[in-house]
Amino acid sequence: MTFKQKLSSTLIVSLFSLGSISLQAKDKDTRSGVISVLSIMEETHDGENSLGNKVIRGEATEKEMHELIAVYKALYTLDPPRGKSKPWKKKIAKIVKTAAQLQEDENLTDTTQLAKVMDCKSCHKAHQPKDKFNDE
C-alpha cells in the first residue's frame, strides 16, 4: 500500500470513527492501512525536496499545500509516540491553521509563520521517542 493510499485510509477511518476508535500508530505499527507517525515524518520532512521543505521554501503548489494540510490532519488523529496528547494536538492544530491561512492568501511564498509553527525541534523534544532524539 502506498503512502497516499495509507493516508487516505487513515483520513477515512478518522472521519467515520468520530473519535470512538483511537488510531494509535507508533513507530513500529505494522497494521495494514494505518499510517504511522514515523512514516508521516519521513514522507513529509526527510530530504531537501520533501513536501514540508518545499512548502517552507515557498516552492509548493496549491496541490502540495493541500497535501501538507491533509497530512497534518491525519497526524492530528494519531497519538504521540511520547508525551501527552493535548499539547501534541495543540501544536498540530496550529500548523494546520497556519497552513490554511497561508493557502487562503493565495501567495504561498510568505512562509515565515508556518516555518515558526513547524519547528521540528520543539515537537521532537516533547514527543519523539528518546532513543530517536539525539540533539539533547
PDB file of C-alpha atoms in Angstrom:
ATOM      1  CA  MET A   1       0.000   0.000   0.000  1.00  0.00           C
ATOM      2  CA  THR A   2       1.449   3.378  -0.982  1.00  0.00           C
ATOM      3  CA  PHE A   3       1.861   6.316   1.384  1.00  0.00           C
ATOM      4  CA  LYS A   4      -1.033   8.208  -0.252  1.00  0.00           C
ATOM      5  CA  GLN A   5      -3.304   5.140  -0.007  1.00  0.00           C
ATOM      6  CA  LYS A   6      -2.447   4.757   3.676  1.00  0.00           C
ATOM      7  CA  LEU A   7      -3.030   8.456   4.232  1.00  0.00           C
ATOM      8  CA  SER A   8      -6.423   8.227   2.522  1.00  0.00           C
ATOM      9  CA  SER A   9      -7.346   5.172   4.584  1.00  0.00           C
ATOM     10  CA  THR A  10      -6.356   6.926   7.794  1.00  0.00           C
ATOM     11  CA  LEU A  11      -8.388  10.030   6.913  1.00  0.00           C
ATOM     12  CA  ILE A  12     -11.453   7.975   6.006  1.00  0.00           C
ATOM     13  CA  VAL A  13     -11.272   5.902   9.179  1.00  0.00           C
ATOM     14  CA  SER A  14     -10.727   9.051  11.228  1.00  0.00           C
ATOM     15  CA  LEU A  15     -13.692  10.840   9.715  1.00  0.00           C
ATOM     16  CA  PHE A  16     -16.098   7.952  10.227  1.00  0.00           C
ATOM     17  CA  SER A  17     -14.911   6.818  13.637  1.00  0.00           C
ATOM     18  CA  LEU A  18     -15.968  10.118  15.285  1.00  0.00           C
ATOM     19  CA  GLY A  19     -13.455   9.548  17.991  1.00  0.00           C
ATOM     20  CA  SER A  20     -14.757   6.111  19.017  1.00  0.00           C
ATOM     21  CA  ILE A  21     -11.653   4.393  17.707  1.00  0.00           C
ATOM     22  CA  SER A  22      -8.263   5.700  18.696  1.00  0.00           C
ATOM     23  CA  LEU A  23      -5.700   5.135  15.990  1.00  0.00           C
ATOM     24  CA  GLN A  24      -2.563   4.571  17.974  1.00  0.00           C
ATOM     25  CA  ALA A  25       0.137   4.438  15.392  1.00  0.00           C
ATOM     26  CA  LYS A  26       3.542   4.159  16.964  1.00  0.00           C
ATOM     27  CA  ASP A  27       6.812   3.995  15.062  1.00  0.00           C
ATOM     28  CA  LYS A  28       6.648   0.223  14.707  1.00  0.00           C
ATOM     29  CA  ASP A  29       2.961  -0.021  13.798  1.00  0.00           C
ATOM     30  CA  THR A  30       2.585  -2.626  11.076  1.00  0.00           C
ATOM     31  CA  ARG A  31      -1.213  -2.783  10.846  1.00  0.00           C
ATOM     32  CA  SER A  32      -2.242  -2.720   7.214  1.00  0.00           C
ATOM     33  CA  GLY A  33      -3.805   0.535   6.099  1.00  0.00           C
ATOM     34  CA  VAL A  34      -2.803   2.533   9.161  1.00  0.00           C
ATOM     35  CA  ILE A  35      -0.196   5.186   8.693  1.00  0.00           C
ATOM     36  CA  SER A  36       2.329   5.806  11.464  1.00  0.00           C
ATOM     37  CA  VAL A  37       3.803   8.980  12.869  1.00  0.00           C
ATOM     38  CA  LEU A  38       7.212   7.861  11.647  1.00  0.00           C
ATOM     39  CA  SER A  39       6.022   7.291   8.073  1.00  0.00           C
ATOM     40  CA  ILE A  40       4.355  10.719   8.017  1.00  0.00           C
ATOM     41  CA  MET A  41       7.534  12.388   9.270  1.00  0.00           C
ATOM     42  CA  GLU A  42       9.720  10.527   6.775  1.00  0.00           C
ATOM     43  CA  GLU A  43       7.439  11.157   3.801  1.00  0.00           C
ATOM     44  CA  THR A  44       6.812  14.800   4.674  1.00  0.00           C
ATOM     45  CA  HIS A  45      10.091  16.077   6.117  1.00  0.00           C
ATOM     46  CA  ASP A  46      13.025  13.891   5.030  1.00  0.00           C
ATOM     47  CA  GLY A  47      15.242  15.465   2.407  1.00  0.00           C
ATOM     48  CA  GLU A  48      15.625  18.824   0.714  1.00  0.00           C
ATOM     49  CA  ASN A  49      12.796  18.138  -1.740  1.00  0.00           C
ATOM     50  CA  SER A  50      10.343  16.811   0.833  1.00  0.00           C
ATOM     51  CA  LEU A  51       6.847  18.247   0.931  1.00  0.00           C
ATOM     52  CA  GLY A  52       7.452  20.120   4.185  1.00  0.00           C
ATOM     53  CA  ASN A  53      10.683  21.671   2.969  1.00  0.00           C
ATOM     54  CA  LYS A  54       9.136  22.716  -0.360  1.00  0.00           C
ATOM     55  CA  VAL A  55       6.309  24.455   1.488  1.00  0.00           C
ATOM     56  CA  ILE A  56       8.687  26.223   3.892  1.00  0.00           C
ATOM     57  CA  ARG A  57      10.853  27.444   0.978  1.00  0.00           C
ATOM     58  CA  GLY A  58       7.738  28.823  -0.741  1.00  0.00           C
ATOM     59  CA  GLU A  59       8.091  26.428  -3.678  1.00  0.00           C
ATOM     60  CA  ALA A  60       4.921  24.386  -3.116  1.00  0.00           C
ATOM     61  CA  THR A  61       1.998  24.302  -5.493  1.00  0.00           C
ATOM     62  CA  GLU A  62      -1.558  24.709  -4.240  1.00  0.00           C
ATOM     63  CA  LYS A  63      -1.992  20.937  -4.575  1.00  0.00           C
ATOM     64  CA  GLU A  64       1.094  20.318  -2.447  1.00  0.00           C
ATOM     65  CA  MET A  65      -0.228  22.732   0.170  1.00  0.00           C
ATOM     66  CA  HIS A  66      -3.481  20.717   0.247  1.00  0.00           C
ATOM     67  CA  GLU A  67      -1.374  17.577   0.714  1.00  0.00           C
ATOM     68  CA  LEU A  68       0.539  19.111   3.622  1.00  0.00           C
ATOM     69  CA  ILE A  69      -2.689  20.131   5.347  1.00  0.00           C
ATOM     70  CA  ALA A  70      -4.148  16.639   4.800  1.00  0.00           C
ATOM     71  CA  VAL A  71      -1.004  15.021   6.202  1.00  0.00           C
ATOM     72  CA  TYR A  72      -1.130  17.146   9.349  1.00  0.00           C
ATOM     73  CA  LYS A  73      -4.854  16.470   9.758  1.00  0.00           C
ATOM     74  CA  ALA A  74      -4.056  12.751   9.613  1.00  0.00           C
ATOM     75  CA  LEU A  75      -1.231  13.256  12.107  1.00  0.00           C
ATOM     76  CA  TYR A  76      -3.702  15.003  14.441  1.00  0.00           C
ATOM     77  CA  THR A  77      -5.751  11.790  14.660  1.00  0.00           C
ATOM     78  CA  LEU A  78      -2.770   9.805  15.920  1.00  0.00           C
ATOM     79  CA  ASP A  79      -1.436   9.590  19.443  1.00  0.00           C
ATOM     80  CA  PRO A  80       2.045  10.974  20.029  1.00  0.00           C
ATOM     81  CA  PRO A  81       4.818   8.392  20.284  1.00  0.00           C
ATOM     82  CA  ARG A  82       5.780  10.025  23.603  1.00  0.00           C
ATOM     83  CA  GLY A  83       4.284  12.684  25.823  1.00  0.00           C
ATOM     84  CA  LYS A  84       0.773  13.958  26.339  1.00  0.00           C
ATOM     85  CA  SER A  85      -1.845  14.073  23.628  1.00  0.00           C
ATOM     86  CA  LYS A  86      -3.247  17.540  24.402  1.00  0.00           C
ATOM     87  CA  PRO A  87      -0.055  19.539  23.641  1.00  0.00           C
ATOM     88  CA  TRP A  88       0.576  17.282  20.609  1.00  0.00           C
ATOM     89  CA  LYS A  89      -2.849  18.086  19.179  1.00  0.00           C
ATOM     90  CA  LYS A  90      -2.462  21.786  20.011  1.00  0.00           C
ATOM     91  CA  LYS A  91       0.826  22.003  18.065  1.00  0.00           C
ATOM     92  CA  ILE A  92      -0.589  20.140  15.082  1.00  0.00           C
ATOM     93  CA  ALA A  93      -3.809  22.198  15.056  1.00  0.00           C
ATOM     94  CA  LYS A  94      -1.691  25.366  14.967  1.00  0.00           C
ATOM     95  CA  ILE A  95       0.249  24.019  11.972  1.00  0.00           C
ATOM     96  CA  VAL A  96      -2.992  23.168  10.140  1.00  0.00           C
ATOM     97  CA  LYS A  97      -4.495  26.590  10.920  1.00  0.00           C
ATOM     98  CA  THR A  98      -1.359  28.466   9.823  1.00  0.00           C
ATOM     99  CA  ALA A  99      -1.020  26.413   6.622  1.00  0.00           C
ATOM    100  CA  ALA A 100      -4.697  27.009   5.802  1.00  0.00           C
ATOM    101  CA  GLN A 101      -4.251  30.762   6.338  1.00  0.00           C
ATOM    102  CA  LEU A 102      -1.216  30.748   4.080  1.00  0.00           C
ATOM    103  CA  GLN A 103      -3.187  28.898   1.439  1.00  0.00           C
ATOM    104  CA  GLU A 104      -6.096  31.382   1.663  1.00  0.00           C
ATOM    105  CA  ASP A 105      -3.710  34.251   0.932  1.00  0.00           C
ATOM    106  CA  GLU A 106      -3.086  32.678  -2.490  1.00  0.00           C
ATOM    107  CA  ASN A 107       0.543  33.654  -2.027  1.00  0.00           C
ATOM    108  CA  LEU A 108       2.331  30.521  -0.927  1.00  0.00           C
ATOM    109  CA  THR A 109       5.709  32.248  -0.683  1.00  0.00           C
ATOM    110  CA  ASP A 110       5.453  34.115   2.654  1.00  0.00           C
ATOM    111  CA  THR A 111       6.012  31.108   4.877  1.00  0.00           C
ATOM    112  CA  THR A 112       7.550  32.842   7.902  1.00  0.00           C
ATOM    113  CA  GLN A 113       4.724  31.998  10.319  1.00  0.00           C
ATOM    114  CA  LEU A 114       4.406  28.442   9.041  1.00  0.00           C
ATOM    115  CA  ALA A 115       8.147  27.881   9.472  1.00  0.00           C
ATOM    116  CA  LYS A 116       7.824  29.027  13.099  1.00  0.00           C
ATOM    117  CA  VAL A 117       4.971  26.650  13.955  1.00  0.00           C
ATOM    118  CA  MET A 118       6.573  23.762  12.066  1.00  0.00           C
ATOM    119  CA  ASP A 119       9.634  23.980  14.330  1.00  0.00           C
ATOM    120  CA  CYS A 120      10.811  20.358  14.357  1.00  0.00           C
ATOM    121  CA  LYS A 121      12.914  20.553  17.490  1.00  0.00           C
ATOM    122  CA  SER A 122      10.166  21.717  19.857  1.00  0.00           C
ATOM    123  CA  CYS A 123       7.844  18.934  18.769  1.00  0.00           C
ATOM    124  CA  HIS A 124      10.565  16.283  18.698  1.00  0.00           C
ATOM    125  CA  LYS A 125      11.801  17.216  22.153  1.00  0.00           C
ATOM    126  CA  ALA A 126       8.344  16.655  23.632  1.00  0.00           C
ATOM    127  CA  HIS A 127       7.039  13.777  21.530  1.00  0.00           C
ATOM    128  CA  GLN A 128       9.721  11.845  19.687  1.00  0.00           C
ATOM    129  CA  PRO A 129      10.886   8.667  21.449  1.00  0.00           C
ATOM    130  CA  LYS A 130      14.017   9.459  23.465  1.00  0.00           C
ATOM    131  CA  ASP A 131      16.089   6.889  21.577  1.00  0.00           C
ATOM    132  CA  LYS A 132      15.373   8.845  18.362  1.00  0.00           C
ATOM    133  CA  PHE A 133      16.155  12.324  19.707  1.00  0.00           C
ATOM    134  CA  ASN A 134      19.890  12.898  19.605  1.00  0.00           C
ATOM    135  CA  ASP A 135      20.056  16.676  19.953  1.00  0.00           C
ATOM    136  CA  GLU A 136      19.908  16.759  23.772  1.00  0.00           C
TER     137      GLU A 136
END
